[in-house]
Short mmCIF file of C-alpha atoms and ligand atoms in Angstrom, two decimals:
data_model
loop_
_atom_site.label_atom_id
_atom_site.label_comp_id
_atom_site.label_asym_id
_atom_site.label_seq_id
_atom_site.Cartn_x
_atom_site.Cartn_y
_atom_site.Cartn_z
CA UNK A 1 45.24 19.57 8.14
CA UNK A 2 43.88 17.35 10.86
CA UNK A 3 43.11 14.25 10.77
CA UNK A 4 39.00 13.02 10.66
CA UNK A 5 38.14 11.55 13.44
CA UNK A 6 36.69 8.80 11.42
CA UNK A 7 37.32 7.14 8.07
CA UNK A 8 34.30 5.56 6.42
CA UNK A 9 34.92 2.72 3.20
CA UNK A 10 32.06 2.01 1.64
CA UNK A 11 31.84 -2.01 -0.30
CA UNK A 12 35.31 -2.81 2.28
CA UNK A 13 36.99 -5.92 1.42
CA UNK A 14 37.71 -7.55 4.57
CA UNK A 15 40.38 -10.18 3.61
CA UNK A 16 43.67 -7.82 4.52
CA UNK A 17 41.80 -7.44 7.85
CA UNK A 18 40.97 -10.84 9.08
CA UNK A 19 44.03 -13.21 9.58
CA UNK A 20 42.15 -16.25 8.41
CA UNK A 21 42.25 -14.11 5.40
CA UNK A 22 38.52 -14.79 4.57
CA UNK A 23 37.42 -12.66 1.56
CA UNK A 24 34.27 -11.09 1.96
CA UNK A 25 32.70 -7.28 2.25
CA UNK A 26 31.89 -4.59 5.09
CA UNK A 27 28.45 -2.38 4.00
CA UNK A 28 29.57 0.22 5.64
CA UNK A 29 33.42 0.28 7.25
CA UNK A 30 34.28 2.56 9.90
CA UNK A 31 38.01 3.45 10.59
CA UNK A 32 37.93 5.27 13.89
CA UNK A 33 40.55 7.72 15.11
CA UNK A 34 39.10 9.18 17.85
CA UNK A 35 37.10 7.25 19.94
CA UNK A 36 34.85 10.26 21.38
CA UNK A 37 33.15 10.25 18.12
CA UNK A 38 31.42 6.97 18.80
CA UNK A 39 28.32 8.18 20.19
CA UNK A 40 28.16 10.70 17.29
CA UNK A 41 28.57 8.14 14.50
CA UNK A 42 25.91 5.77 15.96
CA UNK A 43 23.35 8.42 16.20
CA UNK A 44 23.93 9.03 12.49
CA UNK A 45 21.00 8.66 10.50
CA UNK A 46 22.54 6.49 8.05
CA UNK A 47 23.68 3.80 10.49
CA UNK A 48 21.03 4.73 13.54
CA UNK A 49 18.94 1.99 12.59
CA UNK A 50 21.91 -0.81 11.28
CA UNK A 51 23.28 -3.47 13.24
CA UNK A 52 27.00 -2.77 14.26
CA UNK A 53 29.51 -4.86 14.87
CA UNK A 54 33.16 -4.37 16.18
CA UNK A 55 36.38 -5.84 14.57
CA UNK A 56 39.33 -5.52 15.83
CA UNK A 57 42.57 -6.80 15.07
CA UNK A 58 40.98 -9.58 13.03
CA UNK A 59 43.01 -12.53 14.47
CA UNK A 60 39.93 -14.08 16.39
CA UNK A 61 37.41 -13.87 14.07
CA UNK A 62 35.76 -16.15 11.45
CA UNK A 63 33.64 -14.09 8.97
CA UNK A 64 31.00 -16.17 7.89
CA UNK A 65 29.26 -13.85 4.93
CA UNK A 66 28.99 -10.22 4.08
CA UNK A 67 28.65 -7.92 6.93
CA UNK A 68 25.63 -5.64 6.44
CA UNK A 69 25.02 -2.74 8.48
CA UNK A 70 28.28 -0.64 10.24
CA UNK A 71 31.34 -2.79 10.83
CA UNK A 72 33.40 -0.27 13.41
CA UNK A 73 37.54 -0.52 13.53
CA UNK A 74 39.20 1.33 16.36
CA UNK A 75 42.63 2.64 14.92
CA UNK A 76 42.98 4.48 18.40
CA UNK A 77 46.74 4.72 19.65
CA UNK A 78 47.84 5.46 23.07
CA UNK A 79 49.68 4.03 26.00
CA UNK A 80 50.96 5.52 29.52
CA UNK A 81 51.37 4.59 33.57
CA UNK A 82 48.16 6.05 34.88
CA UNK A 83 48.85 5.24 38.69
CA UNK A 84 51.98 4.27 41.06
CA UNK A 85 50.77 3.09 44.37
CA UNK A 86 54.29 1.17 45.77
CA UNK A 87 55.08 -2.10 43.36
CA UNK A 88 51.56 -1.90 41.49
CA UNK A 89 51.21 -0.16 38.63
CA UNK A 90 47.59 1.28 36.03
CA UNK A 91 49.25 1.18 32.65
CA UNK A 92 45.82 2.84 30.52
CA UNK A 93 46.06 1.38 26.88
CA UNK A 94 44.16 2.97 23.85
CA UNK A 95 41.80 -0.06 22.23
CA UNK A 96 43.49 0.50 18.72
CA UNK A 97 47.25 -0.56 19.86
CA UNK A 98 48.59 -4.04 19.74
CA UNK A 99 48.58 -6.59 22.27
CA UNK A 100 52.29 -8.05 21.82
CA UNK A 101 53.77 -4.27 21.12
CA UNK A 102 52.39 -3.29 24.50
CA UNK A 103 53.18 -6.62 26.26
CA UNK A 104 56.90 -5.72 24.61
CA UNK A 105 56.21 -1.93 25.85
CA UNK A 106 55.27 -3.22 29.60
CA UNK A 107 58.60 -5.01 29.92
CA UNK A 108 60.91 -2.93 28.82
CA UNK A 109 59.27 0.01 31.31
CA UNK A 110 59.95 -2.82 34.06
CA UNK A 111 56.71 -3.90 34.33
CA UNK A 112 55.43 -8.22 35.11
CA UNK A 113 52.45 -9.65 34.71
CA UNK A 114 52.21 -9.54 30.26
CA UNK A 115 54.82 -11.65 29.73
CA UNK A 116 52.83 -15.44 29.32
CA UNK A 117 51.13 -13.26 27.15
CA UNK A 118 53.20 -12.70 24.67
CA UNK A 119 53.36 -12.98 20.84
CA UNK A 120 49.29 -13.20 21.02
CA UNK A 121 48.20 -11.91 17.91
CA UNK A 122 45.48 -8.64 18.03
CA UNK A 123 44.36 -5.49 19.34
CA UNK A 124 44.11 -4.59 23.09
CA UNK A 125 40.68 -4.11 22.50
CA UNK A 126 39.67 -7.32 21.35
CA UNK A 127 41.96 -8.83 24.42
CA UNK A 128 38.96 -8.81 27.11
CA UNK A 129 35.92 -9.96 24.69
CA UNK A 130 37.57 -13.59 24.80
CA UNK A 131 40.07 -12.86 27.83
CA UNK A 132 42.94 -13.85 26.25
CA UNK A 133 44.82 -16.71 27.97
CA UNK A 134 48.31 -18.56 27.78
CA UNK A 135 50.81 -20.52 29.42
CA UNK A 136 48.75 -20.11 32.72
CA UNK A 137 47.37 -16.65 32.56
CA UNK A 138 44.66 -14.99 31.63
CA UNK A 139 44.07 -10.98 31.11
CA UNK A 140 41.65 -11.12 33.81
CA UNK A 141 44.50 -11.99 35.77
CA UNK A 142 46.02 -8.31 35.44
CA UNK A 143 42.63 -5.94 34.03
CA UNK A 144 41.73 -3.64 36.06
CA UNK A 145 38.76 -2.04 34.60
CA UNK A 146 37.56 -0.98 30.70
CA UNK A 147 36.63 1.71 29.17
CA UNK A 148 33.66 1.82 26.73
CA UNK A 149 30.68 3.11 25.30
CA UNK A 150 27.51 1.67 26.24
CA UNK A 151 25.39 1.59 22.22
CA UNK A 152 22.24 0.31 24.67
CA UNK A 153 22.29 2.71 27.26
CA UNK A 154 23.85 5.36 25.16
CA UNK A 155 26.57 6.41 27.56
CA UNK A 156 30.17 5.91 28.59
CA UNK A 157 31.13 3.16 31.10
CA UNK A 158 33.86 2.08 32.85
CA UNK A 159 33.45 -1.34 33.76
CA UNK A 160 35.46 -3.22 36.23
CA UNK A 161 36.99 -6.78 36.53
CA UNK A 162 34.16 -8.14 38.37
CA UNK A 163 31.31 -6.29 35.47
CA UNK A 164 33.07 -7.83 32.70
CA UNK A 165 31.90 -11.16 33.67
CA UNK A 166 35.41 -12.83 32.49
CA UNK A 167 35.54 -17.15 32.47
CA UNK A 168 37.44 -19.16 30.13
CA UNK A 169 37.44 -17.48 26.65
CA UNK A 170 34.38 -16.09 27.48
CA UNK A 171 33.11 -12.11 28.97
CA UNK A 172 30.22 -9.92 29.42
CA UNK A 173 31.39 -8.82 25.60
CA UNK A 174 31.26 -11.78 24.21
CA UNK A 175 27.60 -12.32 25.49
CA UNK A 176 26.22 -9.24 24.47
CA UNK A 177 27.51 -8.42 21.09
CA UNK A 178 27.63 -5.41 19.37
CA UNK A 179 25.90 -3.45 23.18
CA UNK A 180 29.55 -2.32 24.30
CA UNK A 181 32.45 -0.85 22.25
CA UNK A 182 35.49 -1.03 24.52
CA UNK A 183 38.05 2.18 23.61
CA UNK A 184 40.47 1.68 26.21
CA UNK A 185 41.91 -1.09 28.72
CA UNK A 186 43.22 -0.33 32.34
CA UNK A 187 45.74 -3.31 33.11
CA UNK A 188 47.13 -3.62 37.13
CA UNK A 189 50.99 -4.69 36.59
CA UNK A 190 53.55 -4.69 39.40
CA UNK A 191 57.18 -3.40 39.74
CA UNK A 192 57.91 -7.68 41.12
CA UNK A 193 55.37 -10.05 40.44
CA UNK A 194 55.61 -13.55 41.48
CA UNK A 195 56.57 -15.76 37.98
CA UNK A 196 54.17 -18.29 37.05
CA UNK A 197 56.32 -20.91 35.50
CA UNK A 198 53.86 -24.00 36.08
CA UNK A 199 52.48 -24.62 32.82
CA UNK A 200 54.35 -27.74 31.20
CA UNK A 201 57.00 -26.60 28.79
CA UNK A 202 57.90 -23.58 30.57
CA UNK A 203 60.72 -24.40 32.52
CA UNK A 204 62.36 -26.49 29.70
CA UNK A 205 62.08 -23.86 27.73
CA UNK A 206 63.81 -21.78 30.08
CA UNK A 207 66.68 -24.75 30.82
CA UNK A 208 66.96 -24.76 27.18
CA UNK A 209 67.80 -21.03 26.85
CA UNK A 210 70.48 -21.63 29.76
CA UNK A 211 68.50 -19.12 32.10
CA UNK A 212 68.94 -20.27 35.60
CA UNK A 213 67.18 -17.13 37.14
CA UNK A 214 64.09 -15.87 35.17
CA UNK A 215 62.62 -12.42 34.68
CA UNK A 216 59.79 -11.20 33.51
CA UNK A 217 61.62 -11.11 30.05
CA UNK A 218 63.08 -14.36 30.09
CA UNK A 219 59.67 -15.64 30.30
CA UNK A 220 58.40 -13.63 27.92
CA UNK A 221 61.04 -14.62 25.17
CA UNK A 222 60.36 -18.81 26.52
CA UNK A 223 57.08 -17.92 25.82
CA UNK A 224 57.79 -16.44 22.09
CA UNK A 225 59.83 -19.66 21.58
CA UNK A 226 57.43 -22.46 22.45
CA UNK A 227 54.11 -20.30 20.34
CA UNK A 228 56.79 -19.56 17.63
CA UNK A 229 57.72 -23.63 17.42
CA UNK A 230 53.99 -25.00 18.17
CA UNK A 231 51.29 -22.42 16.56
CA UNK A 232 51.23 -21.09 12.60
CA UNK A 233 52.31 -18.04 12.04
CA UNK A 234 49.15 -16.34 10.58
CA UNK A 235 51.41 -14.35 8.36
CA UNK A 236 53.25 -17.43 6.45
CA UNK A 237 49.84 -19.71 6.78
CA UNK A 238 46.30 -18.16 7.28
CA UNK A 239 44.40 -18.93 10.57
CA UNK A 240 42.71 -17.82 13.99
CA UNK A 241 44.82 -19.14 16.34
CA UNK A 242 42.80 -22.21 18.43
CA UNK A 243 39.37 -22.28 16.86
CA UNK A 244 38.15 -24.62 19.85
CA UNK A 245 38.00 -23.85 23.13
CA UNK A 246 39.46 -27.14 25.49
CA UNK A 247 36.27 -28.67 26.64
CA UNK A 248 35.05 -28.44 29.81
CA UNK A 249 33.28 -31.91 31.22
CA UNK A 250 31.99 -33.53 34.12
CA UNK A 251 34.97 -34.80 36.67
CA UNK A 252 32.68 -38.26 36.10
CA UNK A 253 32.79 -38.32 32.51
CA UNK A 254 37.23 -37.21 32.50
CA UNK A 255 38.01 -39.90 34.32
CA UNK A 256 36.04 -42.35 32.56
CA UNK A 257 38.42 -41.08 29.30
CA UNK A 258 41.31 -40.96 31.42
CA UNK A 259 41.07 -44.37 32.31
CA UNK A 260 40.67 -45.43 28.76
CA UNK A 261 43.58 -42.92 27.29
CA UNK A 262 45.74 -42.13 29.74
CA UNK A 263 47.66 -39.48 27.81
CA UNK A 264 44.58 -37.16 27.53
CA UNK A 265 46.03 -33.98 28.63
CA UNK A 266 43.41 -32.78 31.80
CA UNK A 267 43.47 -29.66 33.95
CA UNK A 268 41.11 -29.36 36.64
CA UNK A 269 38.51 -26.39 36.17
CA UNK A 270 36.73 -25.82 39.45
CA UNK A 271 34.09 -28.20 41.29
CA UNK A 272 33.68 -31.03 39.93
CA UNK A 273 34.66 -30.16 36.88
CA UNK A 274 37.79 -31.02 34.63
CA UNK A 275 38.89 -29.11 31.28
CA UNK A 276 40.32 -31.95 28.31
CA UNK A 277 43.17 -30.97 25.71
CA UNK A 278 41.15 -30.40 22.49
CA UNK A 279 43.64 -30.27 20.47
CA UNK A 280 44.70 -33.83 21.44
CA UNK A 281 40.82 -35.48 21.32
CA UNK A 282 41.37 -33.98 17.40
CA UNK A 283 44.49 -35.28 16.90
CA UNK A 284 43.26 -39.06 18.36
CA UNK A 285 39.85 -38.74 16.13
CA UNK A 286 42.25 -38.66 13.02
CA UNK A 287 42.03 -35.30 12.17
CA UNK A 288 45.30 -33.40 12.23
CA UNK A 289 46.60 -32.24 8.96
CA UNK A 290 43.32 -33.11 7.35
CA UNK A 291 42.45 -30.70 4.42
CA UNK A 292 39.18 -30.27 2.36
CA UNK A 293 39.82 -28.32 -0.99
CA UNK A 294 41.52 -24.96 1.20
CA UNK A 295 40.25 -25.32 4.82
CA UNK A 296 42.27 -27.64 6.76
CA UNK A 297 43.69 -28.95 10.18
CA UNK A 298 47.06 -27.29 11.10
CA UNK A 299 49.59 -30.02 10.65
CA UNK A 300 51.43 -28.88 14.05
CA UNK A 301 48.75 -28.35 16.20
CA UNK A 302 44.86 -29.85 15.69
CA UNK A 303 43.36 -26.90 17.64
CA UNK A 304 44.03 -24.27 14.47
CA UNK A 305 42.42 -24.60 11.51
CA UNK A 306 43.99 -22.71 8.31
CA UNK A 307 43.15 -21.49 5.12
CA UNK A 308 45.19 -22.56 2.12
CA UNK A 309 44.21 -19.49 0.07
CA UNK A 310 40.56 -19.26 -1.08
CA UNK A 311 38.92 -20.99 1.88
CA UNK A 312 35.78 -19.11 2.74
CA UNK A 313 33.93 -18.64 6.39
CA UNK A 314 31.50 -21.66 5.37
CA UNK A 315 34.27 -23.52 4.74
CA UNK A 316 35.76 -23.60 7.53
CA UNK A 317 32.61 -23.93 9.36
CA UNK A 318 31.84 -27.16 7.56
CA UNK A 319 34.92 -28.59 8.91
CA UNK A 320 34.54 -27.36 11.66
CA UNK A 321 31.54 -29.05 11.58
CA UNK A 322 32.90 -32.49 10.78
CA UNK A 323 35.55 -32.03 13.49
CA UNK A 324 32.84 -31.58 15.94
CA UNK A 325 30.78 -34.67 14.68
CA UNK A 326 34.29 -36.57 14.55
CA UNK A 327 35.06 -35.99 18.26
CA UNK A 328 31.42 -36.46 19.57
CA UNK A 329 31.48 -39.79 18.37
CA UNK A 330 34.71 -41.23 19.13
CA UNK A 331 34.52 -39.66 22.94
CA UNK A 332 31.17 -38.59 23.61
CA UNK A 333 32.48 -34.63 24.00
CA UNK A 334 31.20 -31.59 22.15
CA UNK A 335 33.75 -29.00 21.16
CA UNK A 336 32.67 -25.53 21.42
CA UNK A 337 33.97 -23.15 18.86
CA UNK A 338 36.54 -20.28 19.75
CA UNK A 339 36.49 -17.34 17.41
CA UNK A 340 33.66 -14.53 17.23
CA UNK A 341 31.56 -15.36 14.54
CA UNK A 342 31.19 -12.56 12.22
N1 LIG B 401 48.06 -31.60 21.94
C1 LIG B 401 47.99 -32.71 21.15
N2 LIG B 401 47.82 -32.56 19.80
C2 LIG B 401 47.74 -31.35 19.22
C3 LIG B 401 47.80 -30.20 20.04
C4 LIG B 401 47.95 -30.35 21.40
O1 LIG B 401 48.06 -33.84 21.63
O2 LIG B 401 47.62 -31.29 18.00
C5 LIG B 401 48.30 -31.75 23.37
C6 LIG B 401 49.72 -31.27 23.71
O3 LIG B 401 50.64 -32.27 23.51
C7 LIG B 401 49.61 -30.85 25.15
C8 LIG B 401 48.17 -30.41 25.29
O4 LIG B 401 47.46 -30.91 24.15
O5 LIG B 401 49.81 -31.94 26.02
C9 LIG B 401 48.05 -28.92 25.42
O6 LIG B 401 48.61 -28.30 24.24
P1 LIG B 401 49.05 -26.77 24.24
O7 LIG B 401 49.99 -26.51 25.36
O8 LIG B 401 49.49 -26.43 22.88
O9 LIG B 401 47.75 -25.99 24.64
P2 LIG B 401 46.24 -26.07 24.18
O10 LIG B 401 45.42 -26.46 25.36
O11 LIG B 401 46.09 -26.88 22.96
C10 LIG B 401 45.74 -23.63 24.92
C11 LIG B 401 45.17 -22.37 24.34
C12 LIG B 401 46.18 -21.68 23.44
C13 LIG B 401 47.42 -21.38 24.25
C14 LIG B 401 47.97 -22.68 24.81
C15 LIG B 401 49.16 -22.46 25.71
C16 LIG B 401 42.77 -22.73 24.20
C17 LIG B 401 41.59 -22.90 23.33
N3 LIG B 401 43.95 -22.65 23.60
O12 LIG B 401 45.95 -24.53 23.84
O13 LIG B 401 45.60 -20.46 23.02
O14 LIG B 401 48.41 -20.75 23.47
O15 LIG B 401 46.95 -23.33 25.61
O16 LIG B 401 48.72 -21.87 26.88
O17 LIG B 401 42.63 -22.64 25.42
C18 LIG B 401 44.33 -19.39 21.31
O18 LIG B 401 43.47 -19.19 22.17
O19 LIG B 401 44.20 -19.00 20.14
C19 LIG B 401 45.52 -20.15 21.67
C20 LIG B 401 46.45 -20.48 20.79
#
């Protein structure tokens, strides 16, 4: 027997797919695995009219009530070296893989330009609709172009770099949600790519592993090390990795704080412009390791917030909320949140 090219749940309970492990229902659920179906199952009369929404691997999303209407899940699978032109490399990924197992995959074919990347919870899909970033990278640093089906034009697309409108934790997707369902990535890798081994901790990681000459790998495991020791492990302790994004201020306004708290962690961010440590402003304004009832403040790092067990999306968005009001006051800066609000 073959298998459907889509799965629909009706009533789905969302909290085994959402790794701030937020309880609440899907209307309508769609497991996809085939992603030429798409246009198909939106011209169905009984969603044609619904809104639709996309959730992926679940690790970068807050669900804030019930979703009504059609919640779509790619369960695509699918990886392979599209191109060889010299040293560079097209490695085309289905949407429905994961993003370590293929950063994993990459390396062990030979491949650079994944490995700051690693250990980033979620699906290659979700991976451009917040352009996933670490230690120094981000995936528009190595995208080539995506795949996807245009809901508003009703038509297929591939979009390049330049058309997915990437900035910091931010895209084109992100913008327009719900007009573009992205079924497959295109990522440019090389055969020897330059390591980038400048953001702090890297190198000491490295020292501390005794590697004197760094690959890809080696950077990749350093990498796995530092998120391993810093970040909760969504598995052992609920949460959506960094649920602010580092604020970006005036150059004016950074050095005014600077002056006044020298250990502010700042990174400049184009003209004029200077991004601040968030985690660090919410550490200073006294609230790391804060908890109301089952929402709460990482202890190990003030960017995550967690859920002790029955913490729902309001929750989390009334501390959030407090956070927010906490740092505003104490340093004049408004924190934006990270995760897609569901
Ligand atoms: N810091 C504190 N207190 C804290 C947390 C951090 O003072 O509780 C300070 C650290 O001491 C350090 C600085 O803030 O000096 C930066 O910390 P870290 O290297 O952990 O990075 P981050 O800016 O807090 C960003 C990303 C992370 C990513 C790391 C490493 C955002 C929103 N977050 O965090 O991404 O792993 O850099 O590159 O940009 C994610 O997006 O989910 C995520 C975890």
């Amino acid at each position: 027997m073959s298998t459907p090219a889509y799965t629909l749940i009706e009533q789905a309970e969302l909290r085994e797919r959402n790794s701030l492990r937020i309880s609440a229902r899907a209307q309508h659920l769609a497991l996809v695995h085939d992603a030429a179906v798409l246009p198909t199952l939106f011209a169905d009369p009984r969603f044609r009219d619904q809104p639709v929404r996309v959730l992926g691997g679940g690790s970068n999303v807050l669900i804030a009530a019930d979703v009504e209407g059609l919640l779509v899940h790619l369960d695509t699978r699918g990886r392979h070296i599209a191109r060889q032109d010299g040293d560079s490399v097209r490695v085309e990924v289905a949407a429905g893989e994961n993003w370590h197992e293929l950063v994993l995959w990459s390396l062990g074919q030979g491949l650079s330009g994944l490995e700051n990347l690693s250990l980033i919870p979620g699906s290659v899909g979700a991976a451009p609709i917040q352009n996933i970033g670490a230690y120094g990278v981000e995936l528009c640093d190595c995208l080539h172009a995506v795949t996807a089906y245009d809901r508003q034009q009703r038509e297929w697309v591939e979009l390049d770099r330049n058309a997915c409108a990437f900035a910091y934790r931010d895209s084109r997707f992100k913008q327009e949600p719900g007009r573009f369902l992205l079924t497959a990535v295109t990522l440019a890798l090389a055969r020897k790519r330059p390591l980038r081994l400048d953001y702090a901790g890297i190198r000491e990681e490295l020292d501390a592993m005794a590697v004197s000459q760094p690959d890809a790998s080696a950077v990749s495991r350093a990498v796995i090390r530092l998120r391993k020791r810093k970040l909760p492990d969504p598995a052992q302790l609920a949460n959506a990795g960094s649920f602010f994004k580092n604020p970006v201020v005036d150059a004016e306004l950074a050095a005014a704080l600077g002056q006044r708290h020298p250990a502010l962690p700042r990174w400049p961010a184009g003209a004029g412009q200077i991004k601040l440590g968030a985690g660090w402003l919410i550490e200073a304004a006294g609230c790391k390791a804060y908890r109301s009832g089952d929402a709460g403040v990482a202890p190990g790092h003030a960017l995550v917030l967690v859920n002790y067990g029955a913490a729902s999306g309001a929750d989390l968005l009334a501390l959030a909320g407090q956070i927010q009001q906490q740092v505003a006051t104490r340093f004049g800066v408004s924190l934006e949140t990270e995760p897609v609000l569901l």
